[in-house]
Amino acid sequence: MRAFWSPRIRSLVPYTPGEQPKDRTFIKLNTNENPYPPSPKALEAIRDAAGGALRLYPDPDGSALRDSLAALHRVKPEQVFVGNGSDEVLAMAFLAFFDPEQELVFPDITYSFYPVYAELFGLRFREIPLDEAYRVPVEQFVGRSGGVVLANPNAPTGRALPLDGIKTIVEGNPQSVVLIDEAYVDFGGESAASLVDSCPNLLVVRTMSKSRSLAGLRVGYALGGAHLIAGLDAVKNSFNSYTLDRLALAGAAGSLADPDYFQETVDKIIRTREQTAGRLRELGFSVCESAANFLFLSHDRVAAKELLDGLRARGILVRWWDKPRISNHLRVTVGTEEEMDALCAALAELVGA
Amino acid sequence: MRAFWSPRIRSLVPYTPGEQPKDRTFIKLNTNENPYPPSPKALEAIRDAAGGALRLYPDPDGSALRDSLAALHRVKPEQVFVGNGSDEVLAMAFLAFFDPEQELVFPDITYSFYPVYAELFGLRFREIPLDEAYRVPVEQFVGRSGGVVLANPNAPTGRALPLDGIKTIVEGNPQSVVLIDEAYVDFGGESAASLVDSCPNLLVVRTMSKSRSLAGLRVGYALGGAHLIAGLDAVKNSFNSYTLDRLALAGAAGSLADPDYFQETVDKIIRTREQTAGRLRELGFSVCESAANFLFLSHDRVAAKELLDGLRARGILVRWWDKPRISNHLRVTVGTEEEMDALCAALAELVGA
C-alpha cells in the first residue's frame, strides 16, 4: 500500500482527530467545539461574500484580517500571520523555526499533534514529563537549544501556566523559538501576546475555532516579531499562496467585529465549566483545574475506558487516549447547560452515585 | 530579518502570484480567473452552509465531496484526494512522492511553483528544455528515476500534450510517480484521469479555481491509485486534519451538481479564446495554440514589457515574466467578449496597427 511513497513519509503516524459522526446525533463533547453558534455578524459577512467575486482569488496576504487582528492584540500588522486553522499555522512554524540538527522539547502530555509535526519534518524532539499534577516543570524548559513548544492552557489537561512561568521559559531560551499555543487561552489563561514586542524569540499561536465558534471555517493566526512572521510567510508562500478562502477571510472579520457576542459566549462557557466541575467532584471525580473549554477527569473506582463506552452508549461522545499517564482520564468539552446536565446524569449512573 | 529561521528555509524564494489589486478597478487578465461567476447552485449551497453548524469541525476526509468527484471521474472514492486548492495538493504530493536522493524533472518553461516546492522540501530537480515551439520533448521525460511533473495543458504557454504522449511518459517511468497537473484541462486538453486505474504511478491533479470559477473558494483534488491517495492522506493528516472548511466543501459540491452551467461557461471561454487568438494574429502577434483559458503571445516589433506597461496604463492587467526564453511573451487570461474587445483595442494601439 506504500508503493511510491517517499522514504521520509513511510513511517508517519498521522494525528487522529476526534470522531465527527455523520449518521447519528450525539451530544458531542469530544473535539472541544463551542456549543454556541458563531456571531450573527460572522454569518452575515459570509453570506455577503458568497457571490460572483468567488471567481477571483482571495487576497494572498489576508491583509484586512491581519489589520483587524493587529488592532485587537495591539501589535503591528507585520506581527500577525494568518492561516488555515491553527493546525496549519503550527505546521508551518515547525518547518520555519525548528532545526533538524537540534532537539525540540515539549511536555510528555500535551496536544498530540506536536510529535506528528516533528516526524513530518524530520525533527528530533524530547518529551519532558509534566509533574504529577500535570504542571509544567518550568526550570526543565530553560536553557534548551532547539526550541520549545507549549500549549497554554495545556491540552488535554486544561491547566494554565501563569505568565511569569512563560516569561521565564521565553527568556531562558534566547537562541531558539518558544512557541506558545494559545488555542484555549480565551477561556481563562493569561496570554503571552503582550510579550511579543519585547521577546524576539516568542511566537504565539491562536485559533478562531474554539472561543469564536468557527471550527468549521478554519482560521488560525500567529503573533510574533516581524522577523518571525516573515519566516512564516516565506514558508506559506512556498507552499500555497492562498491558504484562506474569501469566505473564511470574511467570516473571521465578521467575528472580530462583534466583541460583545464573543465575550458573552466565553463567559457562559466559563460559568458552565465551573458549575460542571463542582457537580463532577460531588460525584467523586478528580477534575483538573481548567482554564480551557474542557475538563480533564478521572474516577477512582470506574475506569475511564468504561466511562467512555458507557457515555457513548448513552449518546454522549467524549475523548479518551490509550496513553501512559492519562489512560484513566477523560477529556470532556464544556457544552451547553443542558448538555452538561445530561453528562452529569449519565456519569452519576455509570459510577453508581 | 532572518533571525531564528531554520537553515532549510533561509534560501527559499517563494512563488509570486499575480497581483490582486485592492484599490483600483482593472480588467484583470493576469491570474487566469474565470470571467463568469460560479454556478448559482454553488453560491446557494454556501449560503445554506453559513449557519450555526460552522461551530463544528468539517468532515476531515471530505467524504461527500470525494464521492461526488469519484462519480464524475468514474473512479472509486479511495482514488480521490481533496485539498485547499491544487497548490496545496501539489505541495503535499511533492512531499509524499519525491525523494531527496533522486532527481525530479519538469520542463524549463512551466508553472513556476514547481521549483519552489522542490526547494521547500529539499528535492533535487532538473529542468528539461521544451523545444522551440514550447512542445514537450517526450523521449527526454522517459527513463527518469526520481519523478516527473508536467502541467497539461502547460502554463504559461497553453500548449497541450496529447494523451499518447502522457501515456508514453507514464509508462516510461514505472518506478516513480508521474504527476500531471491538469489545472486547465477542461478548456481543451485530454485528461489522463482515464489512466489512473491502469497506471499505478500516475497522479492527476485538478482544481476548481479555473473552469468552475471558484478561485476564491480554494478547492483542488487529485486522482490516482488508492496507494497514492493514502500517501497524500498520510501527509495531510500529519499537517492539518481539516484543510477544507465547511463552506468550501458545500460550494464545491454545489458546483458539481450543476454540470450544464459548467459546460456552458467552458464553451463560452473556448469560443472567446479562439476569436481573440484570430484577432491578435491579425494584429501581427504570434499566439501559441492554446488548450487553456489563456493565450501566450508575442509581437516581433514591440517588446512584451512595453506591452505589459502600456496595457496597465490602459487599465488592463496581464502577466509577464522576466525569465529566459519567455521574456518577450505575455500571458493573457481569456475574459468576457467585452474584456477581449478592450484588450484587442489597447494592443492594436500599442503595436500601431
XYZ file of C-alpha atoms in Angstrom, chain B residues 18-285:
268
model
C -0.185 37.591 -9.945
C -1.210 40.905 -8.462
C -4.586 41.105 -6.711
C -5.267 44.845 -6.867
C -7.116 46.227 -3.871
C -7.717 49.855 -4.748
C -8.296 50.351 -8.427
C -10.573 48.501 -10.825
C -8.691 46.776 -13.612
C -9.686 44.453 -16.402
C -7.981 41.582 -14.668
C -6.388 39.169 -17.146
C -3.359 38.277 -15.021
C -4.236 35.244 -12.868
C -6.334 33.029 -15.163
C -9.500 33.574 -13.222
C -12.788 32.743 -14.887
C -14.682 35.865 -16.052
C -18.031 34.283 -15.207
C -19.399 33.843 -11.683
C -19.611 30.410 -10.025
C -22.723 28.321 -10.558
C -25.755 29.699 -8.686
C -26.021 26.239 -7.115
C -22.554 26.642 -5.599
C -23.467 30.026 -4.137
C -26.754 28.710 -2.787
C -25.003 25.751 -1.147
C -22.549 28.107 0.533
C -25.303 30.372 1.856
C -27.118 27.318 3.199
C -23.948 26.206 4.985
C -23.357 29.633 6.559
C -25.179 28.750 9.771
C -24.710 27.528 13.304
C -23.014 24.316 12.167
C -19.872 26.346 11.465
C -19.140 25.915 15.171
C -18.357 22.255 14.345
C -15.251 20.958 12.580
C -15.756 19.893 8.983
C -15.512 16.266 7.907
C -11.715 15.827 7.929
C -11.907 13.423 4.978
C -14.312 15.471 2.857
C -16.033 12.168 2.104
C -19.141 13.569 0.411
C -17.020 15.665 -1.948
C -14.734 12.714 -2.678
C -17.802 10.636 -3.534
C -19.085 13.267 -5.981
C -15.688 13.633 -7.631
C -15.332 9.852 -7.877
C -18.686 9.662 -9.655
C -17.690 12.478 -12.038
C -14.401 10.826 -12.983
C -15.651 7.238 -12.820
C -13.151 6.163 -10.168
C -13.563 4.895 -6.607
C -13.751 7.370 -3.699
C -10.461 5.965 -2.361
C -8.869 7.160 -5.612
C -9.702 10.803 -4.820
C -7.867 13.254 -2.540
C -9.192 16.754 -1.817
C -7.239 19.807 -0.686
C -7.186 23.541 -0.109
C -6.607 24.453 -3.755
C -4.486 22.475 -6.186
C -1.419 24.354 -4.931
C -1.784 22.619 -1.573
C -2.396 19.275 -3.291
C 0.771 19.778 -5.353
C 2.794 20.714 -2.267
C 1.661 17.600 -0.439
C 2.351 15.417 -3.496
C 5.912 16.780 -3.789
C 6.498 15.866 -0.145
C 4.758 12.486 -0.383
C 6.231 11.034 -3.559
C 9.543 12.638 -4.443
C 12.763 11.590 -2.806
C 15.600 13.968 -1.882
C 18.068 11.294 -3.041
C 16.692 11.225 -6.591
C 16.345 13.802 -9.345
C 12.895 15.145 -10.138
C 12.309 16.533 -13.648
C 9.935 19.075 -15.146
C 10.089 21.410 -18.170
C 12.171 24.578 -18.103
C 9.078 26.569 -19.003
C 6.131 25.627 -16.815
C 4.248 26.589 -13.666
C 6.860 28.446 -11.665
C 5.667 26.988 -8.357
C 7.290 23.596 -9.128
C 10.877 24.632 -8.349
C 9.586 26.405 -5.226
C 8.008 23.203 -3.872
C 11.218 21.342 -4.686
C 13.302 23.880 -2.757
C 10.890 23.860 0.183
C 11.234 20.096 0.583
C 14.926 19.868 -0.276
C 14.426 17.989 -3.568
C 16.996 17.928 -6.362
C 15.460 18.760 -9.715
C 16.373 19.214 -13.379
C 14.525 21.465 -15.798
C 14.277 19.864 -19.237
C 14.008 22.379 -22.093
C 10.848 22.464 -24.142
C 11.500 22.631 -27.880
C 11.451 25.912 -29.792
C 7.694 25.786 -30.205
C 7.336 25.093 -26.451
C 6.414 21.451 -27.048
C 7.339 18.707 -24.558
C 10.208 16.526 -25.852
C 8.500 13.310 -24.760
C 11.503 10.996 -25.129
C 13.533 13.130 -22.702
C 10.964 12.559 -19.984
C 11.250 8.763 -20.273
C 13.514 6.612 -18.111
C 13.854 9.114 -15.258
C 14.241 7.742 -11.763
C 13.043 10.487 -9.435
C 9.631 11.507 -10.703
C 8.185 13.741 -13.405
C 5.900 16.761 -13.110
C 4.055 18.088 -16.163
C 1.339 20.692 -16.441
C -1.019 19.641 -19.218
C -2.065 21.926 -20.823
C 1.167 23.637 -19.904
C 1.392 27.080 -18.312
C 2.121 29.768 -19.324
C 2.099 28.508 -22.925
C -1.342 26.879 -23.079
C 0.047 24.037 -25.176
C -1.434 20.578 -24.598
C 0.398 17.298 -24.947
C -1.865 14.633 -26.480
C -2.772 11.701 -24.267
C -0.494 9.262 -26.086
C 2.491 11.435 -25.133
C 1.410 11.417 -21.490
C 0.971 7.656 -21.659
C 4.479 7.193 -23.056
C 5.926 9.225 -20.180
C 3.881 7.454 -17.506
C 4.780 4.012 -18.834
C 8.378 5.101 -19.344
C 8.844 5.828 -15.620
C 7.418 2.717 -13.963
C 9.469 3.179 -10.771
C 8.478 6.750 -9.958
C 5.454 8.974 -9.792
C 4.419 10.996 -12.833
C 2.315 13.951 -11.713
C 0.091 15.539 -14.366
C -1.195 18.942 -13.281
C -4.462 19.411 -15.167
C -5.441 22.825 -13.804
C -6.547 23.914 -17.295
C -7.601 20.627 -18.899
C -11.307 21.442 -19.041
C -10.591 24.127 -21.643
C -9.447 21.686 -24.294
C -6.797 19.205 -23.122
C -7.160 15.443 -22.970
C -7.313 14.304 -19.368
C -5.157 11.457 -18.082
C -7.808 10.660 -15.470
C -8.865 7.655 -17.542
C -5.404 6.125 -16.986
C -5.292 6.136 -13.189
C -6.714 2.629 -12.937
C -4.123 1.080 -15.222
C -1.082 3.209 -14.258
C -0.126 2.823 -10.579
C 2.483 5.621 -10.814
C 0.145 8.284 -12.227
C -1.242 11.132 -10.143
C -3.581 13.634 -11.807
C -4.107 16.974 -10.030
C -7.131 19.190 -10.743
C -8.591 22.436 -9.490
C -11.988 24.086 -9.233
C -10.394 27.536 -9.455
C -10.436 27.922 -13.229
C -13.175 26.067 -15.096
C -15.544 26.168 -12.113
C -14.982 29.851 -11.286
C -14.070 29.089 -7.681
C -10.570 30.572 -7.281
C -11.824 32.356 -4.162
C -13.003 29.121 -2.526
C -9.727 27.100 -2.668
C -10.663 23.588 -3.742
C -8.327 21.240 -5.581
C -8.096 17.484 -5.833
C -6.033 14.567 -7.038
C -6.946 11.314 -8.770
C -4.713 8.248 -8.580
C -4.351 4.725 -7.295
C -5.594 4.174 -3.749
C -1.965 3.678 -2.608
C -1.059 7.180 -3.830
C -4.152 8.742 -2.304
C -3.284 7.052 1.013
C 0.152 8.700 0.820
C -1.423 12.118 0.341
C -3.778 11.419 3.242
C -0.832 10.483 5.455
C 0.849 13.815 4.705
C -2.340 15.837 5.050
C -3.251 14.175 8.344
C 0.249 14.925 9.630
C -0.062 18.592 8.626
C -3.648 19.773 9.096
C -6.573 17.440 9.742
C -9.147 19.794 8.281
C -7.845 21.534 5.177
C -11.249 22.211 3.620
C -13.711 24.279 5.568
C -17.436 23.567 5.611
C -18.206 26.314 3.095
C -15.619 25.096 0.594
C -16.949 21.540 0.882
C -20.504 22.768 0.351
C -19.685 25.119 -2.519
C -17.636 22.522 -4.366
C -20.467 20.014 -4.115
C -22.920 22.656 -5.348
C -20.752 23.336 -8.388
C -20.514 19.641 -9.245
C -24.307 19.414 -9.069
C -24.597 21.874 -11.976
C -22.868 20.269 -14.976
C -24.825 22.313 -17.526
C -23.643 25.637 -16.141
C -20.077 24.319 -16.081
C -20.230 23.218 -19.718
C -21.810 26.462 -20.922
C -19.169 28.559 -19.189
C -16.302 26.480 -20.511
C -17.727 26.542 -24.049
C -18.094 30.329 -23.960
C -14.472 30.748 -22.865
C -13.202 28.416 -25.590
C -15.173 30.355 -28.239
C -13.857 33.684 -26.945
C -10.306 32.313 -26.844
C -10.385 31.244 -30.480
C -11.927 34.530 -31.640
C -9.367 36.516 -29.669
C -6.436 34.459 -30.940
C -7.585 35.152 -34.506
C -7.858 38.878 -33.920
C -4.441 39.036 -32.254
C -2.824 37.183 -35.137
C -4.363 39.755 -37.477
C -2.614 42.409 -35.367
C 0.696 40.704 -36.057
C 1.001 38.736 -32.816
